[in-house]
PDB file of C-alpha atoms in Angstrom:
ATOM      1  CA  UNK A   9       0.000   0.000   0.000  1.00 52.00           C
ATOM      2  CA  UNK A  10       1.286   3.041  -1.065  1.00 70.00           C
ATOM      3  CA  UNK A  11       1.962   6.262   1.656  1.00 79.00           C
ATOM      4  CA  UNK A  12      -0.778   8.745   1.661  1.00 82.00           C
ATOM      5  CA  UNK A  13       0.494  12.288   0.165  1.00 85.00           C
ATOM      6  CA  UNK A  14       0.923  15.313   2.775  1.00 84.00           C
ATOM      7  CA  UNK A  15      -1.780  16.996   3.771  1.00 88.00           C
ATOM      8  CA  UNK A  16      -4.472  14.676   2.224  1.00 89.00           C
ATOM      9  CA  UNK A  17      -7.431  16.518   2.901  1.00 90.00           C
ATOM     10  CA  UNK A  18      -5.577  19.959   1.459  1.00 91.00           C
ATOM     11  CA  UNK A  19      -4.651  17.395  -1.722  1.00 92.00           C
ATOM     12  CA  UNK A  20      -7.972  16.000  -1.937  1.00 91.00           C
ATOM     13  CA  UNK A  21      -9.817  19.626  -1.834  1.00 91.00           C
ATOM     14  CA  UNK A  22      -7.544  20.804  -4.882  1.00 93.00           C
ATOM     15  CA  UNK A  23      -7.872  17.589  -6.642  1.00 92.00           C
ATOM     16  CA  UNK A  24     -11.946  18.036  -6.588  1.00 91.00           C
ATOM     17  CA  UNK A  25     -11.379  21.457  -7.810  1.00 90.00           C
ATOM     18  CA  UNK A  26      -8.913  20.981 -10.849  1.00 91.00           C
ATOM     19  CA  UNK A  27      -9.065  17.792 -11.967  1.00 91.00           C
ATOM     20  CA  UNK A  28     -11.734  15.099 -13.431  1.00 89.00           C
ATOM     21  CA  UNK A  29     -11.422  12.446 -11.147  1.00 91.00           C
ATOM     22  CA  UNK A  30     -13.305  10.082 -10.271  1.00 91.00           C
ATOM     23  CA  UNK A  31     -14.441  10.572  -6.312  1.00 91.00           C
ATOM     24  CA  UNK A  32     -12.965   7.056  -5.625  1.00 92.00           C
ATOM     25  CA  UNK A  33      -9.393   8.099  -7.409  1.00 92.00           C
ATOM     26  CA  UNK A  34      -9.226  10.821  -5.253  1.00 92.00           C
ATOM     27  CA  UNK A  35     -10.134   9.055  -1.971  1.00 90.00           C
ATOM     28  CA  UNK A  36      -7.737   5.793  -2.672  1.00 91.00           C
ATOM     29  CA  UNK A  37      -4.932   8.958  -3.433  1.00 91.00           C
ATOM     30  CA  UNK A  38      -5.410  10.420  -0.196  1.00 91.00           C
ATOM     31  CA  UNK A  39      -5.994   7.483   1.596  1.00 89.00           C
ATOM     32  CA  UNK A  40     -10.132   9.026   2.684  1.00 90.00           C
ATOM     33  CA  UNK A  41     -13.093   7.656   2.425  1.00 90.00           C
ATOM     34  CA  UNK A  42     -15.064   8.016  -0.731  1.00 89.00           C
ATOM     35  CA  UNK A  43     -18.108   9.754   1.126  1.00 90.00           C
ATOM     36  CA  UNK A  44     -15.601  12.039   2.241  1.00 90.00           C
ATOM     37  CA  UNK A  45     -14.372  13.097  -0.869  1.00 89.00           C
ATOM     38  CA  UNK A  46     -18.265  13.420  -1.827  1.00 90.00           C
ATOM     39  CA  UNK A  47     -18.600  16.360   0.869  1.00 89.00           C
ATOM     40  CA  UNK A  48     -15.735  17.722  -0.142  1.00 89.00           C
ATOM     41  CA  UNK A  49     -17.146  18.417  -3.634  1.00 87.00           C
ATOM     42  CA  UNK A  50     -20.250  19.199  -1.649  1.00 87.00           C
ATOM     43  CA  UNK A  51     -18.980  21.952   0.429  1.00 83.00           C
ATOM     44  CA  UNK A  52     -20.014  19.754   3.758  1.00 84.00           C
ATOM     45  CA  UNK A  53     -16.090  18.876   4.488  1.00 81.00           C
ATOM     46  CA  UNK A  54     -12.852  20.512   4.590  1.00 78.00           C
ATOM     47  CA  UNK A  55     -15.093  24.000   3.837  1.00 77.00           C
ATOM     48  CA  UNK A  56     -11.931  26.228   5.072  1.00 81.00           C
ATOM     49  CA  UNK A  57      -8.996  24.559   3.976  1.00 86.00           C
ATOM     50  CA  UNK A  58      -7.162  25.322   0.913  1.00 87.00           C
ATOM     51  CA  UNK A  59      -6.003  23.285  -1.808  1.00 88.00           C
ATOM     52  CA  UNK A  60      -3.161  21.985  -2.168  1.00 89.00           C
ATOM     53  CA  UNK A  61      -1.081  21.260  -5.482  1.00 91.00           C
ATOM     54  CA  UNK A  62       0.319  18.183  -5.495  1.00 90.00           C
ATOM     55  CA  UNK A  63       1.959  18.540  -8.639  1.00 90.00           C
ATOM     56  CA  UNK A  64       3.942  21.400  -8.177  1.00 89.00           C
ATOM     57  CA  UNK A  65       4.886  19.839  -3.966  1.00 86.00           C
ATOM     58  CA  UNK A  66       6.438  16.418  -6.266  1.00 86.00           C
ATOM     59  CA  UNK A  67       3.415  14.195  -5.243  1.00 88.00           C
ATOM     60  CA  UNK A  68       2.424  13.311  -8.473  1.00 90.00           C
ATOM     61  CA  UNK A  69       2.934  14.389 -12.051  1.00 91.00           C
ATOM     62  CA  UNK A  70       0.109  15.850 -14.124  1.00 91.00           C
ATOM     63  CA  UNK A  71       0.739  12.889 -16.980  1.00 92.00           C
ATOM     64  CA  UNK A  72      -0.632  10.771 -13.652  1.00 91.00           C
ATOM     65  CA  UNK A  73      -3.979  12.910 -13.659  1.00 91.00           C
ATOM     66  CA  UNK A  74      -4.595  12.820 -17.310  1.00 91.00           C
ATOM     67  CA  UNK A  75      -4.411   8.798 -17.321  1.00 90.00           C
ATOM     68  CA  UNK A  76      -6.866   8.644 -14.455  1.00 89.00           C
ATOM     69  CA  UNK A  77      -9.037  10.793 -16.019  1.00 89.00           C
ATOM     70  CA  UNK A  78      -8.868   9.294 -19.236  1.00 91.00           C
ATOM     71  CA  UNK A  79      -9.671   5.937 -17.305  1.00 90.00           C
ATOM     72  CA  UNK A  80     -12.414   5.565 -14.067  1.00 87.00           C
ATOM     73  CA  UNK A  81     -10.489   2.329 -12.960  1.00 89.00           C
ATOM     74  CA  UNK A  82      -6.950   3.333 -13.352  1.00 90.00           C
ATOM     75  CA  UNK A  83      -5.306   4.300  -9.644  1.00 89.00           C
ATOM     76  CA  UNK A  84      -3.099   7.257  -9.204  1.00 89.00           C
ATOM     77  CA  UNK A  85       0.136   6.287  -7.860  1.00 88.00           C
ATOM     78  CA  UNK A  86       2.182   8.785  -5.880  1.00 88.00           C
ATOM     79  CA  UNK A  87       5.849   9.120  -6.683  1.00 84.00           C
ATOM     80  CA  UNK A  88       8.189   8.008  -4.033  1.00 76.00           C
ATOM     81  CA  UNK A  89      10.808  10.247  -2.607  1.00 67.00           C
ATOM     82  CA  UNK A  90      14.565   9.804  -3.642  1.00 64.00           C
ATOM     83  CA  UNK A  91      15.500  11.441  -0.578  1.00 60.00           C
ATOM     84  CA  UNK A  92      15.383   9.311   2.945  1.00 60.00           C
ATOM     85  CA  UNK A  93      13.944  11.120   5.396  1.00 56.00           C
ATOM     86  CA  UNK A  94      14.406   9.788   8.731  1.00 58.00           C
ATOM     87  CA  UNK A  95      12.033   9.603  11.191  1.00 54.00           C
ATOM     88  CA  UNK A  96      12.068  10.911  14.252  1.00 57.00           C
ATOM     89  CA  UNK A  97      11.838   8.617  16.980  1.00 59.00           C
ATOM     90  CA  UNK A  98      10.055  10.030  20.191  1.00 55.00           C
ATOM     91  CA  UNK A  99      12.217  10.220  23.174  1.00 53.00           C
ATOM     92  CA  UNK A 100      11.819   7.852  26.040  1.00 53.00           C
ATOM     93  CA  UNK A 101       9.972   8.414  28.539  1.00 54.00           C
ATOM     94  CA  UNK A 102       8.052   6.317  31.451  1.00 55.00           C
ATOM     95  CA  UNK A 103       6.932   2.845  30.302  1.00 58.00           C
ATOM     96  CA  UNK A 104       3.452   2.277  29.843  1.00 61.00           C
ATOM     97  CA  UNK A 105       1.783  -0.230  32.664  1.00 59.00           C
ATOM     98  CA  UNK A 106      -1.093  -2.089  31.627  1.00 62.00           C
ATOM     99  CA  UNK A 107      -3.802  -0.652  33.615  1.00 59.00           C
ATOM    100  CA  UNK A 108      -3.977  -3.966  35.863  1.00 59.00           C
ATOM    101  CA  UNK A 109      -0.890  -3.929  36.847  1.00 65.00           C
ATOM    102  CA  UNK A 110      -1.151  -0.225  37.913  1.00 70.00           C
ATOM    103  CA  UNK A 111      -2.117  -1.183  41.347  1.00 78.00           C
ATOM    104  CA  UNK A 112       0.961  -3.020  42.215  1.00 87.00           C
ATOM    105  CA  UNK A 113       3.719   0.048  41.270  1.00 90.00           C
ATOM    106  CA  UNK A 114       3.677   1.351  44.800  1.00 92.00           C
ATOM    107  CA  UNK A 115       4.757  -1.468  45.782  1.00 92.00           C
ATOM    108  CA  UNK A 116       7.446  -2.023  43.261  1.00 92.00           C
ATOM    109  CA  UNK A 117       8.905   1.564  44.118  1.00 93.00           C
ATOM    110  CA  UNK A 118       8.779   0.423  47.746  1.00 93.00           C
ATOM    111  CA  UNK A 119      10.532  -2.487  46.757  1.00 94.00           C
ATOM    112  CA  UNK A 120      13.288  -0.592  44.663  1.00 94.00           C
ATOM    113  CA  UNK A 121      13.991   2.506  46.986  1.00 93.00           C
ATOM    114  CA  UNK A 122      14.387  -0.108  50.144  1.00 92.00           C
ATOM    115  CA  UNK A 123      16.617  -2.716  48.123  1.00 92.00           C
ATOM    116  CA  UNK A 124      18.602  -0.369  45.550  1.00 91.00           C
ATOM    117  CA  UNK A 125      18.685   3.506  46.898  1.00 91.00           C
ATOM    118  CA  UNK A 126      21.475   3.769  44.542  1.00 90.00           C
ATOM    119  CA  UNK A 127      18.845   4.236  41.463  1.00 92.00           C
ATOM    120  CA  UNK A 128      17.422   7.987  41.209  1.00 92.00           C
ATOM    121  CA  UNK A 129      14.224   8.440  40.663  1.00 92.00           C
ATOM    122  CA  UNK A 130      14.516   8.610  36.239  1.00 91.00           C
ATOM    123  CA  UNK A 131      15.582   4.645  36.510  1.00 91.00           C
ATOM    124  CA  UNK A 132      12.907   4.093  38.917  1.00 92.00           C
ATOM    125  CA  UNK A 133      10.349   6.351  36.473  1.00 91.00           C
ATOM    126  CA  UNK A 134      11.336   4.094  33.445  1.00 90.00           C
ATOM    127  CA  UNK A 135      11.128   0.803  35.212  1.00 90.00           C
ATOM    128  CA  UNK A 136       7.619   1.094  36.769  1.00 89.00           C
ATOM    129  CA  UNK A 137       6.118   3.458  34.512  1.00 85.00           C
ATOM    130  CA  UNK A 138       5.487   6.249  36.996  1.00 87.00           C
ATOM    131  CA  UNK A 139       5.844   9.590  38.132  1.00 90.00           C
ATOM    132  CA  UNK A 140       8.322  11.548  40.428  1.00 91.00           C
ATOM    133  CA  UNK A 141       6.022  12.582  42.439  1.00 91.00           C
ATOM    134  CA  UNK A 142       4.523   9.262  43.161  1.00 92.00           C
ATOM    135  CA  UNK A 143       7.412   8.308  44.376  1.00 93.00           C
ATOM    136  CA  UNK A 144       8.268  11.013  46.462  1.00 92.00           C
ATOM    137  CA  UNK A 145       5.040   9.952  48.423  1.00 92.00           C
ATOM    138  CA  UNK A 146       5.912   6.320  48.789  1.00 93.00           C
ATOM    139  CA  UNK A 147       9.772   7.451  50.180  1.00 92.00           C
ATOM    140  CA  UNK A 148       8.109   9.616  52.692  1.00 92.00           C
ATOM    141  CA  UNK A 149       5.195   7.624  53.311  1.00 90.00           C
ATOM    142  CA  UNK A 150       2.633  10.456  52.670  1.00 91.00           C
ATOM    143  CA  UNK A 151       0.893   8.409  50.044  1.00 90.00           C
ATOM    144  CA  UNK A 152      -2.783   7.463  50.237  1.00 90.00           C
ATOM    145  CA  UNK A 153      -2.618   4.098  50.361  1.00 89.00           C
ATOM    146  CA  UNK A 154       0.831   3.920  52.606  1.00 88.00           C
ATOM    147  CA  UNK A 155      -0.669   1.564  55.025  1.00 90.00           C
ATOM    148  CA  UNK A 156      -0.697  -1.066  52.247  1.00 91.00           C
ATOM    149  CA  UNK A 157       2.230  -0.840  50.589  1.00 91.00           C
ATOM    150  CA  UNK A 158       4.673  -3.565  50.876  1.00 91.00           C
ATOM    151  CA  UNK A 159       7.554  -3.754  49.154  1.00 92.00           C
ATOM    152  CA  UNK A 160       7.429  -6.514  45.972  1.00 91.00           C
ATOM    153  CA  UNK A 161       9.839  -7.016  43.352  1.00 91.00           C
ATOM    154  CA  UNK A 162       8.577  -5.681  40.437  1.00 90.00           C
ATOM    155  CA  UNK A 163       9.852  -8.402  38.375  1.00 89.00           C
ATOM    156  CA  UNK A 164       7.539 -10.754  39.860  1.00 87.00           C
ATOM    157  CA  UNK A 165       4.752  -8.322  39.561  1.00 86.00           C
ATOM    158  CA  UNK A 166       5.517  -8.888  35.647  1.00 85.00           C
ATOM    159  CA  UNK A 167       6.110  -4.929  35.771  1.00 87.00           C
ATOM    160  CA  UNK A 168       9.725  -4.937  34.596  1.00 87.00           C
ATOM    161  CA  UNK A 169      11.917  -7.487  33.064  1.00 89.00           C
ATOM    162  CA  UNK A 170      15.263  -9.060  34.969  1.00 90.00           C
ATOM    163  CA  UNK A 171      17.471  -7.449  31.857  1.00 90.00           C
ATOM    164  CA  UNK A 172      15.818  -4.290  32.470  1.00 90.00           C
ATOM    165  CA  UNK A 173      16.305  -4.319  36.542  1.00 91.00           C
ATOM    166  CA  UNK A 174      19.940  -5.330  35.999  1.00 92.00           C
ATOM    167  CA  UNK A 175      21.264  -2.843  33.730  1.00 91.00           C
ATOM    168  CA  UNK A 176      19.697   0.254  35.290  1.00 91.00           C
ATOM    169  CA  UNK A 177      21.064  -0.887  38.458  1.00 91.00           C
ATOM    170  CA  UNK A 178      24.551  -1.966  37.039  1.00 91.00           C
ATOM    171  CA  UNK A 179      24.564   1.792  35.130  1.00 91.00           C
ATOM    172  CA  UNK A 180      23.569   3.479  38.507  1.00 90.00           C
ATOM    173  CA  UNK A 181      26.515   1.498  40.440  1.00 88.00           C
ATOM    174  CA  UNK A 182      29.086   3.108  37.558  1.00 89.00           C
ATOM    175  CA  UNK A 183      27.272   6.523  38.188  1.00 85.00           C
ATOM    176  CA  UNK A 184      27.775   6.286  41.986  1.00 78.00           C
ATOM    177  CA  UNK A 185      31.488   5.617  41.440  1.00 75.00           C
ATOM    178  CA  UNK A 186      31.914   1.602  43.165  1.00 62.00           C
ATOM    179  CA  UNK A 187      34.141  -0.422  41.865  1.00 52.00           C
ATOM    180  CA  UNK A 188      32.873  -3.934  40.376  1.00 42.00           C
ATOM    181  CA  UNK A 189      33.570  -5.700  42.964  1.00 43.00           C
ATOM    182  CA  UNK A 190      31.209  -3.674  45.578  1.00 49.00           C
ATOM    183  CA  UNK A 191      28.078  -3.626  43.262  1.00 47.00           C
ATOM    184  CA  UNK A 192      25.334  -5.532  43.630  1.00 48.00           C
ATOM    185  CA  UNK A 193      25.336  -9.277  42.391  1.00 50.00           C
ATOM    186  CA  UNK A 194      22.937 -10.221  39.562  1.00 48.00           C
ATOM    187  CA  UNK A 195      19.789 -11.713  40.862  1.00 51.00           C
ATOM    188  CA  UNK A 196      18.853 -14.251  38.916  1.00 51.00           C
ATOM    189  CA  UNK A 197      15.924 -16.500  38.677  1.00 54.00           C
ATOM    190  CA  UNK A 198      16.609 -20.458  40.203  1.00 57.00           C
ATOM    191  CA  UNK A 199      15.888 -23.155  37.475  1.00 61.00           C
ATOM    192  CA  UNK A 200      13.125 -25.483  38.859  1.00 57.00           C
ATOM    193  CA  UNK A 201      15.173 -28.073  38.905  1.00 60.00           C
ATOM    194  CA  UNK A 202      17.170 -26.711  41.682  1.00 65.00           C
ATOM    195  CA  UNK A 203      14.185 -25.817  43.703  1.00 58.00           C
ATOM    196  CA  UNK A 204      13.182 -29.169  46.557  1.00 62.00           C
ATOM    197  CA  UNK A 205      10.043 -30.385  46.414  1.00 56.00           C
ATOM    198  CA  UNK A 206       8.678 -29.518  42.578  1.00 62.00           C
ATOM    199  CA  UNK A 207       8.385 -32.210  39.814  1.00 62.00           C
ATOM    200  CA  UNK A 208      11.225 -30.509  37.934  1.00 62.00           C
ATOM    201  CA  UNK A 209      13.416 -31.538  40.943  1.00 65.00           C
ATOM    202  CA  UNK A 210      12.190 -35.056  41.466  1.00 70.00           C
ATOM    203  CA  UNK A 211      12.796 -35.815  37.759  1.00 70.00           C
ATOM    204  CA  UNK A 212      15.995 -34.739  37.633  1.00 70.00           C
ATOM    205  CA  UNK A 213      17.273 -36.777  40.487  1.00 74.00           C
ATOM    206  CA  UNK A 214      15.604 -39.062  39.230  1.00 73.00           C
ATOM    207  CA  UNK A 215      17.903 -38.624  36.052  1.00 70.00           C
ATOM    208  CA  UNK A 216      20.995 -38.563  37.826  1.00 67.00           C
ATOM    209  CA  UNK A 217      22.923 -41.604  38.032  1.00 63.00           C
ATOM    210  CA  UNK A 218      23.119 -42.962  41.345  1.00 59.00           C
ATOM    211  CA  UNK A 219      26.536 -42.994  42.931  1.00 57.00           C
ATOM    212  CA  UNK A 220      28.397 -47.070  43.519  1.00 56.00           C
ATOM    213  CA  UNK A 221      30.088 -47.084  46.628  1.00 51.00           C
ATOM    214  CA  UNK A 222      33.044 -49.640  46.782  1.00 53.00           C
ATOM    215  CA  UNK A 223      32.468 -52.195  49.714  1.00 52.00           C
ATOM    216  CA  UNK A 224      34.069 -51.199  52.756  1.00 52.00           C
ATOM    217  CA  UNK A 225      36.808 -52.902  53.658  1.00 51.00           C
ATOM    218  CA  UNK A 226      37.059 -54.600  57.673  1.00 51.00           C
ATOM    219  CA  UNK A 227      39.107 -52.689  59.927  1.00 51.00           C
ATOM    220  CA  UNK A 228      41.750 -54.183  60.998  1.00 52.00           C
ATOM    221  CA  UNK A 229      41.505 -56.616  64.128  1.00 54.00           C
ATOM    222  CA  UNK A 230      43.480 -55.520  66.884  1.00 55.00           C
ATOM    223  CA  UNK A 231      46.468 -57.658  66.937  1.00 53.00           C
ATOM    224  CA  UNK A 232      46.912 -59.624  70.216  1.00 59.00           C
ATOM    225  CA  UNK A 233      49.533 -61.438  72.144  1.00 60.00           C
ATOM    226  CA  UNK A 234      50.018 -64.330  72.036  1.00 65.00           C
ATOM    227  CA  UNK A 235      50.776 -66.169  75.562  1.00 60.00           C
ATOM    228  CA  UNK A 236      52.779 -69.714  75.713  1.00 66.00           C
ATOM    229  CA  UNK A 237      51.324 -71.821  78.046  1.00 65.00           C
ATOM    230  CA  UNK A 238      54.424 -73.403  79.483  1.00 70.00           C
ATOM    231  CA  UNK A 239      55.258 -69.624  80.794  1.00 71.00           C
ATOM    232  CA  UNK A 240      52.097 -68.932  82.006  1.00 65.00           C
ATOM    233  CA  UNK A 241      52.340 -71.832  84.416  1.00 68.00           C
ATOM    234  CA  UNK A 242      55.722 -71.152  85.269  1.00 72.00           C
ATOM    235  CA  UNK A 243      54.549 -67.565  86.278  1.00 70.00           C
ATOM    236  CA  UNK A 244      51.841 -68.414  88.606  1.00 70.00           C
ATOM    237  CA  UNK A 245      54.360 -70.922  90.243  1.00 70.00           C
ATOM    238  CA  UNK A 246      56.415 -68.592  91.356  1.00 71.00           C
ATOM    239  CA  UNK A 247      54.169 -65.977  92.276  1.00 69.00           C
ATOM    240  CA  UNK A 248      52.535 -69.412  94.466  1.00 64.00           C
ATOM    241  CA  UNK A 249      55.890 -69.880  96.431  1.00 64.00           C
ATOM    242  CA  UNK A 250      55.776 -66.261  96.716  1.00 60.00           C
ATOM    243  CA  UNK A 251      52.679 -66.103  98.890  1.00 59.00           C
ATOM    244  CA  UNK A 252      54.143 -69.132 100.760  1.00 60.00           C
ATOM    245  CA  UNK A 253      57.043 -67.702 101.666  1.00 56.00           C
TER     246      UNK A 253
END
């Protein structure tokens, strides 16, 4: 489909006016609606805007009107630019929140100003989609709903993503001046595997191979004395005509 020309309803209003056109032409040109184009030529639309000549602005060329008039069916094409204009991209600003998860940013901010205070409040804005002042109330506890507000991590809430929460807090801990090995670590999520008691868990020990222990081997008896019975006799003999004596 091709791009509608600039000003369409300026275009449309001198197209009515100077040319033959059919009223569909002119509204698939201009990208309108053929009724529209119908109170244009009525005087019911556009009644104070000026035409607009797309041939002389490099819309179209005037051997493009003559074979649409010449044929009902035949569809005006506009004629592309051979310049690239770039388009400007707006500027970022807070993320939008889907309106259910509104309820839960107070909590989020809670949640980032107790467990990261090195974040101002623009990373905090862009994360949960709020305001500053918003968040000045939930610091200072003067917002309506204080009483309620416990502090959740908004990645749980679904309100932010992990990447998201990492980077602005890794780019604040730069800002702040603190050395790598003083920031914060990366939180990440544990696999369910890892996590006792879920079927994740069970089937994966259940995967592992079972370690084989080697038999152990006896300890070692103790070794004894042996005693020869010839000098066992002779002993208690003489300790006999010991007691005698």
């Amino acid at each position: 489909m091709s791009r509608p020309p600039l000003m369409p309803k300026a275009t449309a209003v001198w197209l009515v006016e100077n040319t033959g056109l059919s009223f569909r032409q002119i509204a698939d040109f201009c990208h309108l609606h053929e009724l529209e184009v119908k109170g244009i030529a009525d005087g019911d639309v556009a009644a104070g805007i000026k035409g607009l000549d797309p041939v002389t602005g490099g819309q179209i060329t005037r051997e493009e009107i003559e074979k649409g008039e010449k044929d009902p069916e035949y569809r005006l094409k506009i004629l592309e630019s051979k310049v690239n204009i770039q388009v400007q991209k707006s500027t970022s600003g807070p993320r939008y929140t889907p309106v259910s998860r509104r309820g839960d940013r107070p909590d989020a901010i809670a949640w980032l100003i107790r467990y990261h205070p090195e974040l101002p409040d623009s990373a905090i804005m862009k994360l949960v989609g709020t305001t500053k002042s918003t968040i000045a109330a939930v610091r200072d506890r003067s917002h309506w709903n204080a009483s309620n507000i416990k502090p959740v991590d908004p990645v749980s809430l679904g309100i932010c993503s992990q990447l998201a929460l990492d980077f602005a807090v890794q780019k604040a801990a730069r800002k702040a001046g603190r050395p790598a090995a003083e920031q914060a670590p990366v939180r990440t999520l544990i696999p369910a595997a890892e996590v006792e008691g879920t079927a994740a868990h069970a089937a994966a020990q259940a995967a592992e191979p079972q370690p084989t222990f080697a038999p152990s081997e006896p300890a070692a008896k103790e070794v004894q004395p042996e005693y020869d019975a010839d000098s066992v006799f002779a002993k208690l003999k003489s300790l006999k005509r010991g007691d005698e004596e």
